Coordinates of C-alpha atoms and ligand atoms in Angstrom, one line a residue:
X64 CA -3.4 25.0 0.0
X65 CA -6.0 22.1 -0.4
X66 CA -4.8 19.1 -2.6
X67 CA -7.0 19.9 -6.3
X68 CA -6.4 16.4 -7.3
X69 CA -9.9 14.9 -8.3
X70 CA -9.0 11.3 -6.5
X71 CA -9.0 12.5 -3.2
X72 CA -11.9 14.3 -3.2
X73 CA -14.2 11.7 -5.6
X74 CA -12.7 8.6 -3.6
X75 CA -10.2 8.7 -1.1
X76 CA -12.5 10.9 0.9
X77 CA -15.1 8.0 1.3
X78 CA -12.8 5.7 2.2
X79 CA -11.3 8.0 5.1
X80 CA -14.6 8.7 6.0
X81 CA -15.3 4.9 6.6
X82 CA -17.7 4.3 3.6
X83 CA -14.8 2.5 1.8
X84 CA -17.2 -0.9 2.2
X85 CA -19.9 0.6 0.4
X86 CA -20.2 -0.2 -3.5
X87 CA -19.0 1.6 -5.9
X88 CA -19.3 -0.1 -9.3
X89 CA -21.2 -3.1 -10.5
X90 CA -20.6 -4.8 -14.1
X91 CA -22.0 -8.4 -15.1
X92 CA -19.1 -10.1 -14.0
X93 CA -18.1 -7.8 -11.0
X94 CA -18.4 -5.5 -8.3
X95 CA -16.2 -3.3 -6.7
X96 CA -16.2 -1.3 -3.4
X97 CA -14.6 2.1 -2.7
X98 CA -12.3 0.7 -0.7
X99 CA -11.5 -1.7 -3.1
X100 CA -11.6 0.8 -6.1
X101 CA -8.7 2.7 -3.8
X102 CA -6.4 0.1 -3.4
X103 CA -6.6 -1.2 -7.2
X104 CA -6.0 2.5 -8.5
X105 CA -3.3 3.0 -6.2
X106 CA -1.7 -0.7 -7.5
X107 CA -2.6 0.9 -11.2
X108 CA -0.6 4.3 -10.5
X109 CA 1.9 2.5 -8.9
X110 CA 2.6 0.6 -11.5
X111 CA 2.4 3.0 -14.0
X112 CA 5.6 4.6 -12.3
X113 CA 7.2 1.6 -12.0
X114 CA 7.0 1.5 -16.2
X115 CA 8.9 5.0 -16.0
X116 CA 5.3 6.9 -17.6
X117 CA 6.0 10.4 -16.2
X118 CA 3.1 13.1 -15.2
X119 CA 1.7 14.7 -17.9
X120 CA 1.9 11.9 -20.2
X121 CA -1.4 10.1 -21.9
X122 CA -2.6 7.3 -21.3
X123 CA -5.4 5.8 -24.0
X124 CA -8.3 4.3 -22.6
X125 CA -9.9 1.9 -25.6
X126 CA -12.8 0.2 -23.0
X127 CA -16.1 -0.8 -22.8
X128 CA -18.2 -0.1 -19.3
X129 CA -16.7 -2.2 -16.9
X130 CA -15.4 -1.9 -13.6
X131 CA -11.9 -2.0 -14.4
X132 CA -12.5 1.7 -16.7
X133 CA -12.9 3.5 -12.9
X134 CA -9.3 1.6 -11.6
X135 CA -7.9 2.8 -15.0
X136 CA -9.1 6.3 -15.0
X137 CA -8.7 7.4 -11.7
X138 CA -5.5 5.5 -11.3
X139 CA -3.7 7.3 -13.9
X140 CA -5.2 10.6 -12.2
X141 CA -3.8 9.5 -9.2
X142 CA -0.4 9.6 -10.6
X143 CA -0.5 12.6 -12.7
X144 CA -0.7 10.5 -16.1
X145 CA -3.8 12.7 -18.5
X146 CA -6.1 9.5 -19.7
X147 CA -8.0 9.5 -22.5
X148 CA -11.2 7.7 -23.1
X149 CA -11.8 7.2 -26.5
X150 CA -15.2 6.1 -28.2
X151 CA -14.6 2.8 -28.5
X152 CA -17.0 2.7 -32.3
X153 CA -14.3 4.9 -33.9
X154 CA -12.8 2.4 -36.7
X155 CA -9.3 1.3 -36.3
X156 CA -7.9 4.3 -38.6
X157 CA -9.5 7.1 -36.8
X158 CA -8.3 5.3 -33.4
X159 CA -5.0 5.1 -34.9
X160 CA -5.4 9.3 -35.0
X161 CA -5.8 9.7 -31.8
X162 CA -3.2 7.3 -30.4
X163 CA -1.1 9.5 -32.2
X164 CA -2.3 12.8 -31.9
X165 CA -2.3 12.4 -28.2
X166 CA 1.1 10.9 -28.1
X167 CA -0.3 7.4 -25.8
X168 CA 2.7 6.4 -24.2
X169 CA 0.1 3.7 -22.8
X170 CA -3.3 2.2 -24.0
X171 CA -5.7 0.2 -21.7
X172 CA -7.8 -1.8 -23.7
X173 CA -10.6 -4.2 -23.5
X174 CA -9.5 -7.6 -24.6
X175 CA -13.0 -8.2 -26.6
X176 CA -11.8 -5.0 -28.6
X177 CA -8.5 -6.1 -29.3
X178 CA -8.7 -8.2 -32.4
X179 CA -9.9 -5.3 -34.1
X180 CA -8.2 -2.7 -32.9
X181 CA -4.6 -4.4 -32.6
X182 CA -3.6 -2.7 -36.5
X183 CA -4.5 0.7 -35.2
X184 CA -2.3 0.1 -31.8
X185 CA 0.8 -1.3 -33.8
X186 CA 0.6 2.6 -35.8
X187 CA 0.8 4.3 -32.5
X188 CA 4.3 5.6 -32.3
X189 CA 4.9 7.0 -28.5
X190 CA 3.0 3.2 -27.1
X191 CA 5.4 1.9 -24.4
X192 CA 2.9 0.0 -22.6
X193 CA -0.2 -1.9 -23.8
X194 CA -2.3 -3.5 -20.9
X195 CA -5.5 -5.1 -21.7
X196 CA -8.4 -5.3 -19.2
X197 CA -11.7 -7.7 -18.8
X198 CA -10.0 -11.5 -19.4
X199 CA -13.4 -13.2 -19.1
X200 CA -13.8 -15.5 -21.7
X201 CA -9.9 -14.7 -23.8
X202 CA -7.1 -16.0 -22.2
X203 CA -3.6 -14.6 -22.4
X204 CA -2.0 -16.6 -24.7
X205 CA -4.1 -15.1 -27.2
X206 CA -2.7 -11.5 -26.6
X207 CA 0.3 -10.2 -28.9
X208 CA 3.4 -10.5 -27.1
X209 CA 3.3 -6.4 -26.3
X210 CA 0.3 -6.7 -24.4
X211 CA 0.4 -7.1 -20.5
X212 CA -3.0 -8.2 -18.9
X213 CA -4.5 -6.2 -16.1
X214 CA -4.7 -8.2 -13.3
X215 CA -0.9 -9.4 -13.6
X216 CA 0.2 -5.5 -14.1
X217 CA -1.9 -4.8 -11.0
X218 CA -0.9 -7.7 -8.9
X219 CA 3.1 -7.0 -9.5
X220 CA 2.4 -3.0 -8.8
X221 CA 3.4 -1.6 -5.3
X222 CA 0.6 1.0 -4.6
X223 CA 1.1 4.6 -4.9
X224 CA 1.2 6.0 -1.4
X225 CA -0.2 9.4 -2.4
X226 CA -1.8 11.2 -5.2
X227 CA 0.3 13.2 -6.8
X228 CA -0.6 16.9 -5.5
X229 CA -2.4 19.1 -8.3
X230 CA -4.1 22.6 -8.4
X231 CA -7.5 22.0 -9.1
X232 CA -6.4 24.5 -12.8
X233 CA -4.4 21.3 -14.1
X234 CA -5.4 18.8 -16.9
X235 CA -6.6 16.1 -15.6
X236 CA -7.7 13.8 -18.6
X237 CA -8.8 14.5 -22.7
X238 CA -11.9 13.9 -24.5
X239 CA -12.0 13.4 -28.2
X240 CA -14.5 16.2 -30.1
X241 CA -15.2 15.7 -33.5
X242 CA -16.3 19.0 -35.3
X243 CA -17.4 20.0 -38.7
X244 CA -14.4 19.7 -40.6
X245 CA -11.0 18.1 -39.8
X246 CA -9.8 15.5 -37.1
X247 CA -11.2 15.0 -33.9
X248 CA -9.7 17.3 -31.5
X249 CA -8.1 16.4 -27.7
X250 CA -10.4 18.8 -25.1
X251 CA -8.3 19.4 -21.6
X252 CA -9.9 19.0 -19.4
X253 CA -9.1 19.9 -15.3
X254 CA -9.0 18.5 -12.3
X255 CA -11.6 21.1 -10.8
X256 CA -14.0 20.9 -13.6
X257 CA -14.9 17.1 -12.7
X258 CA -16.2 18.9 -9.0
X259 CA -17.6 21.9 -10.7
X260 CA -20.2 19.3 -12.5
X261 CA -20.8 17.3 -9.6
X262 CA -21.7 20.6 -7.4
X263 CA -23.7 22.4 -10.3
X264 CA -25.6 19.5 -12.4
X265 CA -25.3 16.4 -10.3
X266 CA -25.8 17.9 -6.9
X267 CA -28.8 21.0 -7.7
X268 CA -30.7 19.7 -10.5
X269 CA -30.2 15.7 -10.1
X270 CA -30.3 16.1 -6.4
X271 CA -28.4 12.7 -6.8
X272 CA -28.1 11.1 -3.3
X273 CA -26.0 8.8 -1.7
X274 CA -28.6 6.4 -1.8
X275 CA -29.1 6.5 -5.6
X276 CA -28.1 3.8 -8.1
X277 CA -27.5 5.1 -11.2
X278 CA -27.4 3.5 -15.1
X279 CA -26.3 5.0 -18.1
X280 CA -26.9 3.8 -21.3
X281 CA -24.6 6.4 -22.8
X282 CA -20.4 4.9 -22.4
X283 CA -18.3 6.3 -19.8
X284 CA -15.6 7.3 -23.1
X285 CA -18.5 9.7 -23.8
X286 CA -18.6 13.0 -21.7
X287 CA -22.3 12.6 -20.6
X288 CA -21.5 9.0 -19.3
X289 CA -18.6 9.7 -17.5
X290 CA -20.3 12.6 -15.4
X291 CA -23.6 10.4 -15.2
X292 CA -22.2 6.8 -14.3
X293 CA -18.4 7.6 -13.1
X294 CA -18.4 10.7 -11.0
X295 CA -21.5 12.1 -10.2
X296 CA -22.3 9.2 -8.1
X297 CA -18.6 9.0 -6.8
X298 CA -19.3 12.6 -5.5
X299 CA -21.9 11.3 -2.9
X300 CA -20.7 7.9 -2.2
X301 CA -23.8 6.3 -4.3
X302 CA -23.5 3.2 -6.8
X303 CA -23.2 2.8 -10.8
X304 CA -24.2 -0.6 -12.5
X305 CA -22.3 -0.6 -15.7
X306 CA -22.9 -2.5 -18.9
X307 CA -20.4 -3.2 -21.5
X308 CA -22.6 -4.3 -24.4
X309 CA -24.6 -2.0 -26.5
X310 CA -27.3 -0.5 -24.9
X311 CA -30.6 -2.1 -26.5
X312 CA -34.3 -1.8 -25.4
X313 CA -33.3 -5.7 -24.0
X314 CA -30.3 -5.0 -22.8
X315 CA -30.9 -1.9 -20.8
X316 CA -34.0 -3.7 -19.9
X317 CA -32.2 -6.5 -18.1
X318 CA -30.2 -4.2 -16.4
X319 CA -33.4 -2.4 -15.2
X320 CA -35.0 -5.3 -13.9
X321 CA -31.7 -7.1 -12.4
X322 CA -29.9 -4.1 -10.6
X323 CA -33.2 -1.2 -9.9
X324 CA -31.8 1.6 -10.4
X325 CA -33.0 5.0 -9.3
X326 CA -31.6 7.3 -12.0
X327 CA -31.5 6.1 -15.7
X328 CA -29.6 8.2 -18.3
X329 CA -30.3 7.8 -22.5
X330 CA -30.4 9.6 -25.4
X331 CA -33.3 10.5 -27.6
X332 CA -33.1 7.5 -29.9
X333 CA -32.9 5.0 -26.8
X334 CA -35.9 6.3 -25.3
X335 CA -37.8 6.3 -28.7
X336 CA -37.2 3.1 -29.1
X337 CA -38.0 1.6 -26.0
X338 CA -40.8 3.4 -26.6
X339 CA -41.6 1.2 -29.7
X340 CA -41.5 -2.0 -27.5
X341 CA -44.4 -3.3 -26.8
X342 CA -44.9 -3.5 -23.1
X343 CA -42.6 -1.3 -21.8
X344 CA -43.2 -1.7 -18.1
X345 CA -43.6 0.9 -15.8
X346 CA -40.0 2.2 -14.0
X347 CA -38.8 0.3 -17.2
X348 CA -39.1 -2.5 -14.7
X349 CA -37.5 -0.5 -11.9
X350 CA -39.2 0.2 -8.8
X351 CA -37.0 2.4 -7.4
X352 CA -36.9 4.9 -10.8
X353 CA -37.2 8.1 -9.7
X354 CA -35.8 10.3 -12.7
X355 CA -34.3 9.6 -16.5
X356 CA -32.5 12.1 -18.0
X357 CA -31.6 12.3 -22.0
X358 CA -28.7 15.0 -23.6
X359 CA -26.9 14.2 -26.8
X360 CA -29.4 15.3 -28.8
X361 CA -33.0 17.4 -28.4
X362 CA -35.7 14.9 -27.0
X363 CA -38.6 15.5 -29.3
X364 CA -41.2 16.1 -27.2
X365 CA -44.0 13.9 -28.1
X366 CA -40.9 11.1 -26.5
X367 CA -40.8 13.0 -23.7
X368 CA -44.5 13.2 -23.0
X369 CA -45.1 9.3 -23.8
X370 CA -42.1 8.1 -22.2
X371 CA -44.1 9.9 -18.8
X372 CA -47.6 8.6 -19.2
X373 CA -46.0 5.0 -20.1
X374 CA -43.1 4.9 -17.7
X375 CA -44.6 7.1 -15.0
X376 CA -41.0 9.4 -14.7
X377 CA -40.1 12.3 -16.1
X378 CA -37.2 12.9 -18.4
X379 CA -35.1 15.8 -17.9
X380 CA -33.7 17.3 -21.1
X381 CA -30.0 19.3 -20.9
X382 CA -27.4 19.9 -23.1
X383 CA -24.0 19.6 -22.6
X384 CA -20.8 19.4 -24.1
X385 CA -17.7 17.9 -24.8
X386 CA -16.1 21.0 -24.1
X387 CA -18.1 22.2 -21.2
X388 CA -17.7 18.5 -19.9
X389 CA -21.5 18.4 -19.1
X390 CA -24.6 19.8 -19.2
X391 CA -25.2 23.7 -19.0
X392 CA -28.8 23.9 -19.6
X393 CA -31.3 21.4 -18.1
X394 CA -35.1 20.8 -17.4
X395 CA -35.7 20.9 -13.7
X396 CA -37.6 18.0 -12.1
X397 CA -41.4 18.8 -11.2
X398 CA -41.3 21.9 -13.6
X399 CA -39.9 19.9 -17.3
X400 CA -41.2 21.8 -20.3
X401 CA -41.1 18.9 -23.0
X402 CA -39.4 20.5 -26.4
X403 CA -36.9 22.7 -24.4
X404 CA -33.5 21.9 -23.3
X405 CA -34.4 24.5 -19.5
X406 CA -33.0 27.1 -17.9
X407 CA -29.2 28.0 -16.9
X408 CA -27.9 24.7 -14.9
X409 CA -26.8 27.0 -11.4
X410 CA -23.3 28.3 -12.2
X411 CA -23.2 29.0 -15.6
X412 CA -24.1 32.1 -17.6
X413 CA -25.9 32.1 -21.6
X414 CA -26.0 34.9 -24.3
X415 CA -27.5 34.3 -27.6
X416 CA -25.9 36.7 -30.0
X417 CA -26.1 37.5 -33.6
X418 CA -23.6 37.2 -36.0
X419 CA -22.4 40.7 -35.0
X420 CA -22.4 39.8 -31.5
X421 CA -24.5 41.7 -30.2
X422 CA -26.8 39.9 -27.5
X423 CA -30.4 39.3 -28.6
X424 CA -33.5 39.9 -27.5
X425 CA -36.0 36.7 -26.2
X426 CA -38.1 34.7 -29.0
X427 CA -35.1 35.4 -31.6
X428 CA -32.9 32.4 -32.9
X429 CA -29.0 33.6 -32.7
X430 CA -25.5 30.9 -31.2
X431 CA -25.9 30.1 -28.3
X432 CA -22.5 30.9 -26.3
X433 CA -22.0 29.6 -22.5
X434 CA -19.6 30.4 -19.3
X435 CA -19.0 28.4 -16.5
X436 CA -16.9 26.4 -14.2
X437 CA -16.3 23.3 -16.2
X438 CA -15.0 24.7 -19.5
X439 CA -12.0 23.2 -21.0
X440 CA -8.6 24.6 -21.3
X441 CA -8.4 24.3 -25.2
X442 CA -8.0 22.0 -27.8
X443 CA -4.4 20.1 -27.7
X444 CA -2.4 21.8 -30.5
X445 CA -5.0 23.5 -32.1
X446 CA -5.3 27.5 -31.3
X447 CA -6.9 28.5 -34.3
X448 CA -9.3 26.4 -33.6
X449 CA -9.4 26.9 -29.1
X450 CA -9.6 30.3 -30.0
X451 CA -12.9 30.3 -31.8
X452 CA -14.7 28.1 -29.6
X453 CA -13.3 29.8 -26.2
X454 CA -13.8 33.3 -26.3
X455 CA -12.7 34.5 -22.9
X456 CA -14.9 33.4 -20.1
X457 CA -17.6 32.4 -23.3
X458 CA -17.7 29.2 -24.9
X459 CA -19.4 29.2 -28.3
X460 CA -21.1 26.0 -28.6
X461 CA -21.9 25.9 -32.6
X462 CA -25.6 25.5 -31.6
X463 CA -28.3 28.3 -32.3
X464 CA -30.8 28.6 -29.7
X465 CA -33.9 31.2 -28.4
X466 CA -34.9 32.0 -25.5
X467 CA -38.8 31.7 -25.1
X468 CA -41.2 34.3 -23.2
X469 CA -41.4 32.0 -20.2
X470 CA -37.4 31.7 -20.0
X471 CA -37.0 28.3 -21.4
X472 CA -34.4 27.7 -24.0
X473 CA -35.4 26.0 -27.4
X474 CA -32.7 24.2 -29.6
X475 CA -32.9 25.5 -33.4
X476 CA -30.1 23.4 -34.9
X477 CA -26.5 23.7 -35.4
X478 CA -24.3 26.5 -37.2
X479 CA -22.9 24.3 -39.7
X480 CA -24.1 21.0 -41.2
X481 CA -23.2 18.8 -38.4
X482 CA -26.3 16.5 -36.7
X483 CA -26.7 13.7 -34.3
X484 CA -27.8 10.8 -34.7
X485 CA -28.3 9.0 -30.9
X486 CA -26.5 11.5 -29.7
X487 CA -22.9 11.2 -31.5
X488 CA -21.8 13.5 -34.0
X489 CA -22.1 12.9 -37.6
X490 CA -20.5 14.8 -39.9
X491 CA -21.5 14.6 -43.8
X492 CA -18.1 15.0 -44.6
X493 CA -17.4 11.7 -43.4
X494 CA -20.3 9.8 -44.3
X495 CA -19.8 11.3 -48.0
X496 CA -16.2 9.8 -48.0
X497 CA -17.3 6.3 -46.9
X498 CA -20.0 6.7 -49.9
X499 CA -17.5 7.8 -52.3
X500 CA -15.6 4.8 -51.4
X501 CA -18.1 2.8 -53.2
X502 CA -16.9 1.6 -56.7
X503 CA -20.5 2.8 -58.0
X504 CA -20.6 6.0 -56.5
X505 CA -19.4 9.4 -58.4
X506 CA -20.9 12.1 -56.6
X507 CA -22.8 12.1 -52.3
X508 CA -24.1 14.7 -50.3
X509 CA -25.4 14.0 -47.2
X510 CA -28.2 15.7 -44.5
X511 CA -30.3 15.2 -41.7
X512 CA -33.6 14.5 -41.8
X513 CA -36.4 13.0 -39.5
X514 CA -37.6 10.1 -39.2
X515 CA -40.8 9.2 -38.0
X516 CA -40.3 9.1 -34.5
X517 CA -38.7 12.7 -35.4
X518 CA -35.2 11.8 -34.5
X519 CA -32.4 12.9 -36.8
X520 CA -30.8 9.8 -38.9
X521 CA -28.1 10.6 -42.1
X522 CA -29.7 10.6 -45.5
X523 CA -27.5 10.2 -49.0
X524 CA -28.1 12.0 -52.3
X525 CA -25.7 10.0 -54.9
X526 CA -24.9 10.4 -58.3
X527 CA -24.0 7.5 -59.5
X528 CA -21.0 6.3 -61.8
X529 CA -21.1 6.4 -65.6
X530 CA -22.8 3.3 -66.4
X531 CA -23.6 2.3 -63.1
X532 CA -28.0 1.9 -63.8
X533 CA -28.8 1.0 -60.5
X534 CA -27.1 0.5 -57.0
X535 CA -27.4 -2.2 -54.6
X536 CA -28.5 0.3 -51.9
X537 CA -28.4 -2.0 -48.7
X538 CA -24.8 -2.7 -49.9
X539 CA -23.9 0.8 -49.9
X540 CA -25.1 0.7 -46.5
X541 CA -23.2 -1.7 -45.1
X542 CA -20.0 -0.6 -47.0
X543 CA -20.9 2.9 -45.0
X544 CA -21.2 1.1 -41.8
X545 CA -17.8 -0.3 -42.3
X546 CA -15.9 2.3 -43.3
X547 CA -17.5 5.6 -41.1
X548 CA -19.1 3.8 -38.2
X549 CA -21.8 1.8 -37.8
X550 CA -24.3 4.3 -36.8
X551 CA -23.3 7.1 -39.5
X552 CA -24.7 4.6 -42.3
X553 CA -27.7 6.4 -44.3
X554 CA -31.4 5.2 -43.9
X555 CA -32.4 6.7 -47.2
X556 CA -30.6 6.3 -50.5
X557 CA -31.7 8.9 -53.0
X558 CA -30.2 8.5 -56.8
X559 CA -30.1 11.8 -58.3
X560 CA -29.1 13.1 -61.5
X561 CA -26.2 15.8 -59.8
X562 CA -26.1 18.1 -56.5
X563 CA -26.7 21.7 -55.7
X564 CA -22.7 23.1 -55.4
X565 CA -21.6 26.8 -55.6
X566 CA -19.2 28.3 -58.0
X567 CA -16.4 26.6 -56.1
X568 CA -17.6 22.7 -56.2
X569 CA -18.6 23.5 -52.7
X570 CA -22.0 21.1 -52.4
X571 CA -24.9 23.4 -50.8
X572 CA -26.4 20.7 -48.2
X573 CA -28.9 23.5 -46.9
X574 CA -30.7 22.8 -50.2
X575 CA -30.7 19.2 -50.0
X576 CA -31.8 19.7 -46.3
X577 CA -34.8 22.1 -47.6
X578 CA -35.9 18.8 -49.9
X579 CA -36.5 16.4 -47.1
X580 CA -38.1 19.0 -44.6
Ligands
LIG783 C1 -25.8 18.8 -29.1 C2 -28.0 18.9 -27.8 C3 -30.1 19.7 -28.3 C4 -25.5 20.3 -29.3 C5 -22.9 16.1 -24.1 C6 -24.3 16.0 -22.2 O1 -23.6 15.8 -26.3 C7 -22.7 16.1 -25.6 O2 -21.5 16.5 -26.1 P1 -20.9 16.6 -27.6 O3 -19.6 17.3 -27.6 O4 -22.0 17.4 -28.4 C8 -22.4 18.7 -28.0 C9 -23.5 19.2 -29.0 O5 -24.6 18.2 -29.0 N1 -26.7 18.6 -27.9 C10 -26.3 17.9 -26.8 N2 -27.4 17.8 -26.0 C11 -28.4 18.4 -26.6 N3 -28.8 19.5 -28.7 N4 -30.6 19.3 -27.1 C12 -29.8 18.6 -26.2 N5 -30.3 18.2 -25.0 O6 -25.4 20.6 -30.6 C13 -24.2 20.5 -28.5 O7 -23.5 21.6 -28.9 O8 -21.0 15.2 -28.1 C14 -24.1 16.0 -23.6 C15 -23.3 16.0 -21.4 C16 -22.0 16.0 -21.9 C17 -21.8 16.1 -23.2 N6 -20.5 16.1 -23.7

């Protein structure tokens, strides 16, 4: 039976058909080519046997967008070790979660993050091994006496001789999902499903090439960036450029005009802002832009429509998700319908049922539930939970959708109360608990609502403490940004006198939500 394990087919496969010279991955500081993206995995592997981390194990991957996120990734894959990217604007408490939850017997992280995140690695019980990647600018003798850097862990390392040999059905790495209520949950992921995207999305509605360069704004810890900038160009031997800041209308400009990429991938916020820059050049300064695509989030399509006439490419509109690893439902190039998410990416099946089930007819809103060959296995010790969202061959996605006369599916909103703001999930629950935090806040509910641009951004309704006349709202905001996240702070304050709540103290958002309509 053929190997299933993802390395060979994503890299060693280039390198043994002679394109190991060609180049891989490009950050600000370096480059790397597949050949030498083989070798430094292998040394990565090896060296994770060497510490005694056995297959099946988890490694936590704590990294901003640089090269050395591909040697870390796939060289754990090569050795059967399950990585973990984890979003690297989670705050030290919630990173401290996962380490645990997903029992990291290793973390690789990046040495500008470890100042900051050093309390939530000294909780993480199972940590055997701490390496920490991208030196420029800290030296060692900075790091805790735990930590091992990178280049001295690769440099001692024999190299693995072989993948380890997997069906294609194993787990290959986790991804973190955050859902309405309760902790984020680890998403299995296999080792075919990374080929299943590549064949389906990448390959018949991209039509990436091997001569494409692509850029991603969105992080490789972030499903959609790690199909888009790790291995959908890794499945035809093309090039990512890879930027470890935040992605900024300057920054993701620079990159534009530096490295000229062919394929650029945002979400809705990005483009809307970049929008809002004055002279936005065409091909974003590209000349060799041939296609942006945006998920995360809908694209409202007035964006979508400017974006073309400014930029002179279309953007192609999908959604995917964390547990369907990418995206299942995309516009096509040449025939985009702005204010739709598409049709069926080839491969994968939609219903839209009611709440009995029962499959409904086009032009009505019901959830929107998806099949195809990407799905995860489950949530990691969660089957209450796996069950609901993976019915069968169906995966219900939590999103309700219709189906319009012409065939193209439109986004309605989500089930519950979670929204998106740039494309990460923010749930009220958590924004609440940040504002509650606050020594002048008694009561908070939190929504949705649109800005101007109509993109979705967290608004607070507080009741404030006994005595408390007035708050110092831009304080609240920044106490929110420090304790949730620093995009899940609210852009409007509203002081009100109490909240909507049912019999049970349960607050009743959908009327808040009704208000700012
Ligand atoms: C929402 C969209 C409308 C929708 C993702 C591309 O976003 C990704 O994964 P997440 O697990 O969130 C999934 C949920 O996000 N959503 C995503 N894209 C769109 N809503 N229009 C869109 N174009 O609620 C979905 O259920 O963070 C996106 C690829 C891989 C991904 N994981």
């Amino acid at each position: 039976m053929e190997d299933g394990n993802a390395v060979r087919w994503f890299l060693d496969r280039h390198v043994a058909a002679g394109r190991g010279g060609r180049t891989a991955f490009t950050d600000p500081a370096r480059s790397l080519t597949y050949a030498a993206l083989a070798e430094a995995s292998a040394r990565f592997a090896g060296g994770l046997a060497a510490a005694g981390i056995g297959r099946e194990r988890r490694m936590a991957m704590l990294m901003l967008d640089t090269v050395d996120f591909p040697v870390a990734f796939w060289g754990a894959i090569r050795a059967g070790v399950v990585p973990v990217p984890v979003n690297t604007l989670l705050t030290p408490e919630q990173v401290a979660y996962v380490l645990n939850d997903s029992r990291a017997e290793v973390v690789v992280v990046s040495a500008p993050l470890l100042a900051s995140l050093a309390p939530a690695i000294q909780q993480a019980k199972a940590l055997r091994l701490v390496l920490v990647a991208g030196l420029d600018g800290a030296s060692p003798a900075m790091f805790p006496a735990y930590a091992t850097a990178l280049p001295s862990f690769l440099a001692a390392a024999q190299p693995a001789p072989e993948p380890v040999a997997a069906s294609p059905d194993e787990v290959a790495f986790w991804l973190y999902s955050s859902g309405s209520t309760g902790a984020p949950k680890g998403t299995k992921h296999l080792h075919g499903s990374l080929r299943a995207t590549a064949d389906t999305y990448a390959v018949q509605v991209l039509g990436i090439r091997e001569d494409d360069l692509v850029f991603s704004a969105a992080k490789l810890f972030f499903a959609y960036g790690l199909g888009n900038a790790l291995t959908f160009p890794m499945a035809v031997g093309a090039q990512s450029v890879l930027l470890p800041d935040r992605p900024t209308p300057d920054s993701v400009g620079a990159v534009m005009r530096t490295h000229q990429p062919s394929i650029f991938c945002g979400v809705p916020t990005l483009f809307a802002a970049m929008l809002a820059q004055p002279g936005l050049a065409r091909g974003i300064g590209s000349a060799r832009l041939r296609c942006c695509i945006s998920a995360g989030e809908a694209l409202p399509d007035h964006v979508g429509k400017r974006w073309e006439d400014v930029v002179g490419s279309e953007i192609l509109d999908g959604i995917g998700s964390t547990e369907m690893l990418h995206i299942f439902i995309s516009n096509r190039p040449g025939q985009v319908r702005y204010g739709s998410s598409g049709v069926a990416v080839p491969g994968y099946a939609l219903r839209i049922i009611d709440d009995a089930g029962a499959d409904l007819p086009d032009g009505e809103i019901g959830e929107l539930l998806v099949q195809g060959p990407s799905a995860a296995e489950g949530y990691w010790n969660q089957r209450d939970k796996t069950r609901r969202t993976f019915r069968g061959e169906w995966v219900a996605t939590g999103d309700k959708y219709l189906r319009d006369a012409e065939g193209y599916y439109r986004y309605q909103g989500r089930a519950d109360d979670m929204f998106k703001v740039s494309g990460i999930w923010v749930s009220p629950f958590e924004v609440e608990t940040a504002l509650l935090s606050h020594p002048s806040v008694q009561e908070a509910a939190v929504v949705g609502r649109q800005d101007e641009d109509g993109l979705v951004k967290p608004m607070a309704f507080v009741v404030l403490k006994p005595g408390v006349a007035e708050a110092d709202y831009e304080a609240l905001k920044e106490h929110v940004k420090a304790a949730a996240g620093p995009w899940k702070y609210p852009r409007w304050v509203s002081a009100v006198e109490d909240l909507p709540k049912t019999a049970t103290g349960k607050i009743q958002r959908f009327k808040l939500r009704s208000q700012v309509e």
